[in-house]
Amino acid sequence: EAQVTQNPRYLITVTGKKLTVTCSQNMNHEYMSWYRQDPGLGLRQIYYSMNVEVTDKGDVPEGYKVSRKEKRNFPLILESPSPNQTSLYFCASKLGATQQGGKNQPQHFGDGTRLSIL
Amino acid sequence: AQRVTQPEKLLSVFKGAPVELKCNYSYSGSPELFWYVQYSRQRLQLLLRHISRESIKGFTADLNKGETSFHLKKPFAQEEDSAMYYCALGYNAGNMLTFGGGTRLMVKP
């Protein structure tokens, strides 16, 4: 089944303790992205990646890092989490613009990861 | 800068009534517009995109460049349509996506 898988689904942790949220897709998509969803603000893009070893900032990148060493994985790293990073996080992927059929494609979303930073 | 506005946080209608969820955008380039839906405890799913001009689950949306709007409409709401709806604008060759704040649709029996 074609899907975007995030882990963990839920995490409660403390300020300053480094954490990584993994994201994996099995659709051979070149493009992957991370969002955070907060009440009243909708989803805001944190980082995106157009291909392996190519990452770029979204609208709210502060406090986050990403890496794209392989096409299928795009982990989100919080080096020193703070309470204002408590949120619901979504990973998404889609065909890249250079992939066949990749123009104007919608993004496929994972189930979300709920992070609580105390 | 690009922006998507969904003026209604909550829209409550009775089953069988028409529904219109409003979306306005601001963007200087040629927009790619989408509607995503999030049912309770489920992932975000694509509902419509403007380039397809399709009807999904009875919903339609027309891009009005003059009014910079992409309102979502359905003539007869069903209870199973109750969900959170997000309008989104794609730009930067589709690499970035800006979402509106979302509208919660509640369809009452």
mmCIF file of C-alpha atoms in Angstrom:
data_model
loop_
_atom_site.group_PDB
_atom_site.id
_atom_site.type_symbol
_atom_site.label_atom_id
_atom_site.label_comp_id
_atom_site.label_asym_id
_atom_site.label_seq_id
_atom_site.Cartn_x
_atom_site.Cartn_y
_atom_site.Cartn_z
ATOM 1 C CA GLU A 1 0.000 0.000 0.000
ATOM 2 C CA ALA A 2 1.301 3.421 -0.973
ATOM 3 C CA GLN A 3 1.842 5.436 2.160
ATOM 4 C CA VAL A 4 3.772 7.928 4.211
ATOM 5 C CA THR A 5 4.737 6.539 7.609
ATOM 6 C CA GLN A 6 5.716 8.643 10.599
ATOM 7 C CA ASN A 7 7.154 7.500 13.905
ATOM 8 C CA PRO A 8 6.457 7.944 16.693
ATOM 9 C CA ARG A 9 2.781 8.828 16.568
ATOM 10 C CA TYR A 10 2.879 10.374 20.022
ATOM 11 C CA LEU A 11 5.739 11.616 22.157
ATOM 12 C CA ILE A 12 5.928 13.473 25.442
ATOM 13 C CA THR A 13 9.385 14.708 26.331
ATOM 14 C CA VAL A 14 11.179 17.470 28.168
ATOM 15 C CA THR A 15 12.807 20.697 27.115
ATOM 16 C CA GLY A 16 16.273 20.304 25.681
ATOM 17 C CA LYS A 17 16.221 16.557 25.059
ATOM 18 C CA LYS A 18 17.062 15.940 21.413
ATOM 19 C CA LEU A 19 14.462 14.019 19.459
ATOM 20 C CA THR A 20 13.943 12.754 15.932
ATOM 21 C CA VAL A 21 10.676 12.087 14.163
ATOM 22 C CA THR A 22 11.105 9.709 11.273
ATOM 23 C CA CYS A 23 9.228 9.830 7.993
ATOM 24 C CA SER A 24 9.340 7.203 5.298
ATOM 25 C CA GLN A 25 7.511 6.878 1.976
ATOM 26 C CA ASN A 26 7.304 3.914 -0.374
ATOM 27 C CA MET A 27 6.171 5.720 -3.503
ATOM 28 C CA ASN A 28 9.581 6.671 -4.892
ATOM 29 C CA HIS A 29 8.683 10.330 -4.472
ATOM 30 C CA GLU A 30 11.486 12.808 -4.920
ATOM 31 C CA TYR A 31 9.743 15.535 -2.936
ATOM 32 C CA MET A 32 9.133 15.393 0.804
ATOM 33 C CA SER A 33 8.089 18.012 3.316
ATOM 34 C CA TRP A 34 7.354 18.627 6.995
ATOM 35 C CA TYR A 35 4.523 20.703 8.451
ATOM 36 C CA ARG A 36 3.295 21.612 11.876
ATOM 37 C CA GLN A 37 -0.384 22.066 12.588
ATOM 38 C CA ASP A 38 -1.535 24.436 15.311
ATOM 39 C CA PRO A 39 -5.108 25.476 16.163
ATOM 40 C CA GLY A 40 -6.259 28.455 14.135
ATOM 41 C CA LEU A 41 -3.035 28.564 12.126
ATOM 42 C CA GLY A 42 -3.605 25.629 9.824
ATOM 43 C CA LEU A 43 -0.500 23.840 8.616
ATOM 44 C CA ARG A 44 2.776 25.667 8.271
ATOM 45 C CA GLN A 45 5.671 24.318 6.273
ATOM 46 C CA ILE A 46 8.883 23.707 8.196
ATOM 47 C CA TYR A 47 11.293 22.250 5.627
ATOM 48 C CA TYR A 48 11.075 20.532 2.298
ATOM 49 C CA SER A 49 13.332 18.452 0.126
ATOM 50 C CA MET A 50 13.237 18.232 -3.644
ATOM 51 C CA ASN A 51 15.580 15.258 -3.790
ATOM 52 C CA VAL A 52 18.339 13.404 -1.991
ATOM 53 C CA GLU A 53 20.775 15.813 -0.333
ATOM 54 C CA VAL A 54 18.618 18.807 -1.335
ATOM 55 C CA THR A 55 16.723 20.518 1.473
ATOM 56 C CA ASP A 56 15.252 23.973 1.855
ATOM 57 C CA LYS A 57 13.553 26.069 4.495
ATOM 58 C CA GLY A 58 9.808 26.490 4.612
ATOM 59 C CA ASP A 59 7.957 29.197 6.477
ATOM 60 C CA VAL A 60 8.849 28.176 10.048
ATOM 61 C CA PRO A 61 12.249 26.411 10.064
ATOM 62 C CA GLU A 62 13.634 27.841 13.315
ATOM 63 C CA GLY A 63 14.473 25.174 15.865
ATOM 64 C CA TYR A 64 14.347 22.299 13.379
ATOM 65 C CA LYS A 65 16.776 20.367 11.225
ATOM 66 C CA VAL A 66 16.210 17.817 8.507
ATOM 67 C CA SER A 67 18.297 15.469 6.432
ATOM 68 C CA ARG A 68 17.702 13.598 3.205
ATOM 69 C CA LYS A 69 20.335 10.913 2.806
ATOM 70 C CA GLU A 70 18.030 8.527 0.986
ATOM 71 C CA LYS A 71 15.004 9.108 -1.194
ATOM 72 C CA ARG A 72 12.541 7.291 1.036
ATOM 73 C CA ASN A 73 13.420 8.910 4.395
ATOM 74 C CA PHE A 74 13.158 12.475 5.614
ATOM 75 C CA PRO A 75 13.654 12.726 9.396
ATOM 76 C CA LEU A 76 12.788 15.844 11.359
ATOM 77 C CA ILE A 77 15.260 16.646 14.125
ATOM 78 C CA LEU A 78 14.685 18.860 17.139
ATOM 79 C CA GLU A 79 18.144 19.382 18.623
ATOM 80 C CA SER A 80 16.917 21.221 21.709
ATOM 81 C CA PRO A 81 13.127 21.092 21.860
ATOM 82 C CA SER A 82 11.216 23.854 23.591
ATOM 83 C CA PRO A 83 7.572 24.034 24.728
ATOM 84 C CA ASN A 84 6.613 26.241 21.759
ATOM 85 C CA GLN A 85 7.386 23.272 19.537
ATOM 86 C CA THR A 86 4.515 21.338 21.079
ATOM 87 C CA SER A 87 2.375 20.639 18.047
ATOM 88 C CA LEU A 88 1.022 18.098 15.611
ATOM 89 C CA TYR A 89 3.545 17.347 12.883
ATOM 90 C CA PHE A 90 2.840 16.006 9.428
ATOM 91 C CA CYS A 91 5.204 14.622 6.855
ATOM 92 C CA ALA A 92 4.179 14.647 3.197
ATOM 93 C CA SER A 93 5.563 13.502 -0.128
ATOM 94 C CA LYS A 94 4.784 13.836 -3.796
ATOM 95 C CA LEU A 95 6.295 13.209 -7.188
ATOM 96 C CA GLY A 96 9.009 15.680 -7.950
ATOM 97 C CA ALA A 97 8.615 18.177 -10.756
ATOM 98 C CA THR A 98 11.153 16.278 -12.860
ATOM 99 C CA GLN A 99 9.550 12.891 -12.329
ATOM 100 C CA GLN A 100 7.151 11.607 -14.949
ATOM 101 C CA GLY A 101 3.689 12.930 -14.164
ATOM 102 C CA GLY A 102 5.152 15.094 -11.438
ATOM 103 C CA LYS A 103 3.858 18.492 -12.466
ATOM 104 C CA ASN A 104 1.156 20.014 -10.239
ATOM 105 C CA GLN A 105 0.835 16.896 -8.124
ATOM 106 C CA PRO A 106 -0.792 17.004 -4.682
ATOM 107 C CA GLN A 107 1.047 15.977 -1.560
ATOM 108 C CA HIS A 108 0.335 12.723 0.293
ATOM 109 C CA PHE A 109 0.320 13.109 4.056
ATOM 110 C CA GLY A 110 1.289 10.829 6.910
ATOM 111 C CA ASP A 111 -0.906 10.206 9.954
ATOM 112 C CA GLY A 112 0.804 12.842 12.042
ATOM 113 C CA THR A 113 2.987 12.888 15.138
ATOM 114 C CA ARG A 114 1.760 14.618 18.254
ATOM 115 C CA LEU A 115 4.678 16.083 20.199
ATOM 116 C CA SER A 116 4.385 17.515 23.684
ATOM 117 C CA ILE A 117 7.440 19.297 25.043
ATOM 118 C CA LEU A 118 7.241 19.918 28.789
ATOM 119 C CA ALA B 1 3.746 37.463 0.138
ATOM 120 C CA GLN B 2 1.388 34.586 -0.429
ATOM 121 C CA ARG B 3 -1.497 34.121 1.936
ATOM 122 C CA VAL B 4 -4.596 31.956 2.210
ATOM 123 C CA THR B 5 -7.587 33.083 4.216
ATOM 124 C CA GLN B 6 -10.507 30.966 5.310
ATOM 125 C CA PRO B 7 -12.756 33.449 7.076
ATOM 126 C CA GLU B 8 -14.990 30.918 8.824
ATOM 127 C CA LYS B 9 -13.505 28.758 11.559
ATOM 128 C CA LEU B 10 -16.756 26.855 11.965
ATOM 129 C CA LEU B 11 -19.642 26.269 9.604
ATOM 130 C CA SER B 12 -22.701 24.418 10.834
ATOM 131 C CA VAL B 13 -25.488 23.332 8.477
ATOM 132 C CA PHE B 14 -28.304 20.829 8.427
ATOM 133 C CA LYS B 15 -28.195 17.714 6.305
ATOM 134 C CA GLY B 16 -29.409 18.443 2.796
ATOM 135 C CA ALA B 17 -28.568 22.137 2.954
ATOM 136 C CA PRO B 18 -26.119 23.728 0.511
ATOM 137 C CA VAL B 19 -22.605 24.362 1.732
ATOM 138 C CA GLU B 20 -20.012 26.914 0.705
ATOM 139 C CA LEU B 21 -16.624 27.050 2.403
ATOM 140 C CA LYS B 22 -14.832 30.238 1.525
ATOM 141 C CA CYS B 23 -11.198 30.548 0.535
ATOM 142 C CA ASN B 24 -9.403 33.692 -0.596
ATOM 143 C CA TYR B 25 -5.789 33.882 -1.550
ATOM 144 C CA SER B 26 -3.175 36.470 -2.330
ATOM 145 C CA TYR B 27 -0.334 35.578 -4.648
ATOM 146 C CA SER B 28 1.340 37.550 -7.389
ATOM 147 C CA GLY B 29 2.075 34.553 -9.611
ATOM 148 C CA SER B 30 -0.065 31.858 -11.178
ATOM 149 C CA PRO B 31 -1.603 29.903 -8.298
ATOM 150 C CA GLU B 32 -2.010 26.190 -7.760
ATOM 151 C CA LEU B 33 -4.945 25.722 -5.425
ATOM 152 C CA PHE B 34 -6.062 22.703 -3.478
ATOM 153 C CA TRP B 35 -8.692 21.688 -0.970
ATOM 154 C CA TYR B 36 -7.662 19.139 1.628
ATOM 155 C CA VAL B 37 -10.003 17.419 4.068
ATOM 156 C CA GLN B 38 -9.200 15.946 7.460
ATOM 157 C CA TYR B 39 -11.813 13.629 8.955
ATOM 158 C CA SER B 40 -11.747 13.014 12.672
ATOM 159 C CA ARG B 41 -8.559 11.199 13.703
ATOM 160 C CA GLN B 42 -7.460 10.687 10.109
ATOM 161 C CA ARG B 43 -4.720 12.053 7.935
ATOM 162 C CA LEU B 44 -5.083 14.999 5.624
ATOM 163 C CA GLN B 45 -6.414 13.917 2.229
ATOM 164 C CA LEU B 46 -6.614 15.753 -1.044
ATOM 165 C CA LEU B 47 -10.189 16.603 -1.958
ATOM 166 C CA LEU B 48 -9.839 18.809 -5.038
ATOM 167 C CA ARG B 49 -7.295 20.714 -7.066
ATOM 168 C CA HIS B 50 -8.168 23.549 -9.369
ATOM 169 C CA ILE B 51 -6.380 22.222 -12.436
ATOM 170 C CA SER B 52 -8.506 19.073 -12.462
ATOM 171 C CA ARG B 53 -11.874 20.854 -12.494
ATOM 172 C CA GLU B 54 -13.385 17.688 -11.081
ATOM 173 C CA SER B 55 -16.150 16.934 -8.612
ATOM 174 C CA ILE B 56 -15.255 14.716 -5.670
ATOM 175 C CA LYS B 57 -17.885 13.468 -3.217
ATOM 176 C CA GLY B 58 -20.239 16.068 -4.693
ATOM 177 C CA PHE B 59 -17.876 18.961 -3.941
ATOM 178 C CA THR B 60 -16.736 21.436 -6.560
ATOM 179 C CA ALA B 61 -14.483 24.465 -6.452
ATOM 180 C CA ASP B 62 -13.910 27.092 -9.106
ATOM 181 C CA LEU B 63 -10.901 29.329 -9.265
ATOM 182 C CA ASN B 64 -11.953 32.955 -9.631
ATOM 183 C CA LYS B 65 -8.818 34.919 -10.414
ATOM 184 C CA GLY B 66 -10.674 38.229 -10.451
ATOM 185 C CA GLU B 67 -11.850 37.751 -6.882
ATOM 186 C CA THR B 68 -8.807 35.655 -5.920
ATOM 187 C CA SER B 69 -11.105 33.025 -4.502
ATOM 188 C CA PHE B 70 -11.408 29.249 -4.575
ATOM 189 C CA HIS B 71 -14.577 28.538 -2.664
ATOM 190 C CA LEU B 72 -15.660 24.946 -2.038
ATOM 191 C CA LYS B 73 -19.300 24.134 -2.678
ATOM 192 C CA LYS B 74 -21.703 21.254 -2.321
ATOM 193 C CA PRO B 75 -25.401 21.510 -3.119
ATOM 194 C CA PHE B 76 -26.612 19.021 -0.497
ATOM 195 C CA ALA B 77 -24.514 18.407 2.606
ATOM 196 C CA GLN B 78 -24.313 14.939 4.161
ATOM 197 C CA GLU B 79 -23.473 14.042 7.758
ATOM 198 C CA GLU B 80 -20.338 12.240 6.595
ATOM 199 C CA ASP B 81 -19.052 15.539 5.196
ATOM 200 C CA SER B 82 -18.391 16.718 8.750
ATOM 201 C CA ALA B 83 -14.657 17.335 8.888
ATOM 202 C CA MET B 84 -11.954 19.967 8.883
ATOM 203 C CA TYR B 85 -11.348 21.540 5.469
ATOM 204 C CA TYR B 86 -8.171 23.315 4.453
ATOM 205 C CA CYS B 87 -7.588 25.454 1.406
ATOM 206 C CA ALA B 88 -3.964 25.486 0.249
ATOM 207 C CA LEU B 89 -1.898 27.470 -2.246
ATOM 208 C CA GLY B 90 1.041 25.863 -3.986
ATOM 209 C CA TYR B 91 3.866 28.054 -5.269
ATOM 210 C CA ASN B 92 7.612 28.104 -5.932
ATOM 211 C CA ALA B 93 7.164 25.501 -8.681
ATOM 212 C CA GLY B 94 4.982 23.497 -6.317
ATOM 213 C CA ASN B 95 7.698 23.152 -3.675
ATOM 214 C CA MET B 96 5.915 25.216 -1.079
ATOM 215 C CA LEU B 97 2.390 24.979 0.197
ATOM 216 C CA THR B 98 0.635 27.598 2.275
ATOM 217 C CA PHE B 99 -2.499 26.575 4.099
ATOM 218 C CA GLY B 100 -5.427 28.565 5.357
ATOM 219 C CA GLY B 101 -6.424 28.265 8.982
ATOM 220 C CA GLY B 102 -9.095 25.695 8.191
ATOM 221 C CA THR B 103 -12.871 25.559 8.472
ATOM 222 C CA ARG B 104 -14.627 22.977 10.570
ATOM 223 C CA LEU B 105 -17.798 21.826 8.834
ATOM 224 C CA MET B 106 -20.480 20.293 11.010
ATOM 225 C CA VAL B 107 -23.465 18.744 9.280
ATOM 226 C CA LYS B 108 -26.331 18.180 11.660
ATOM 227 C CA PRO B 109 -29.006 15.520 11.119
#
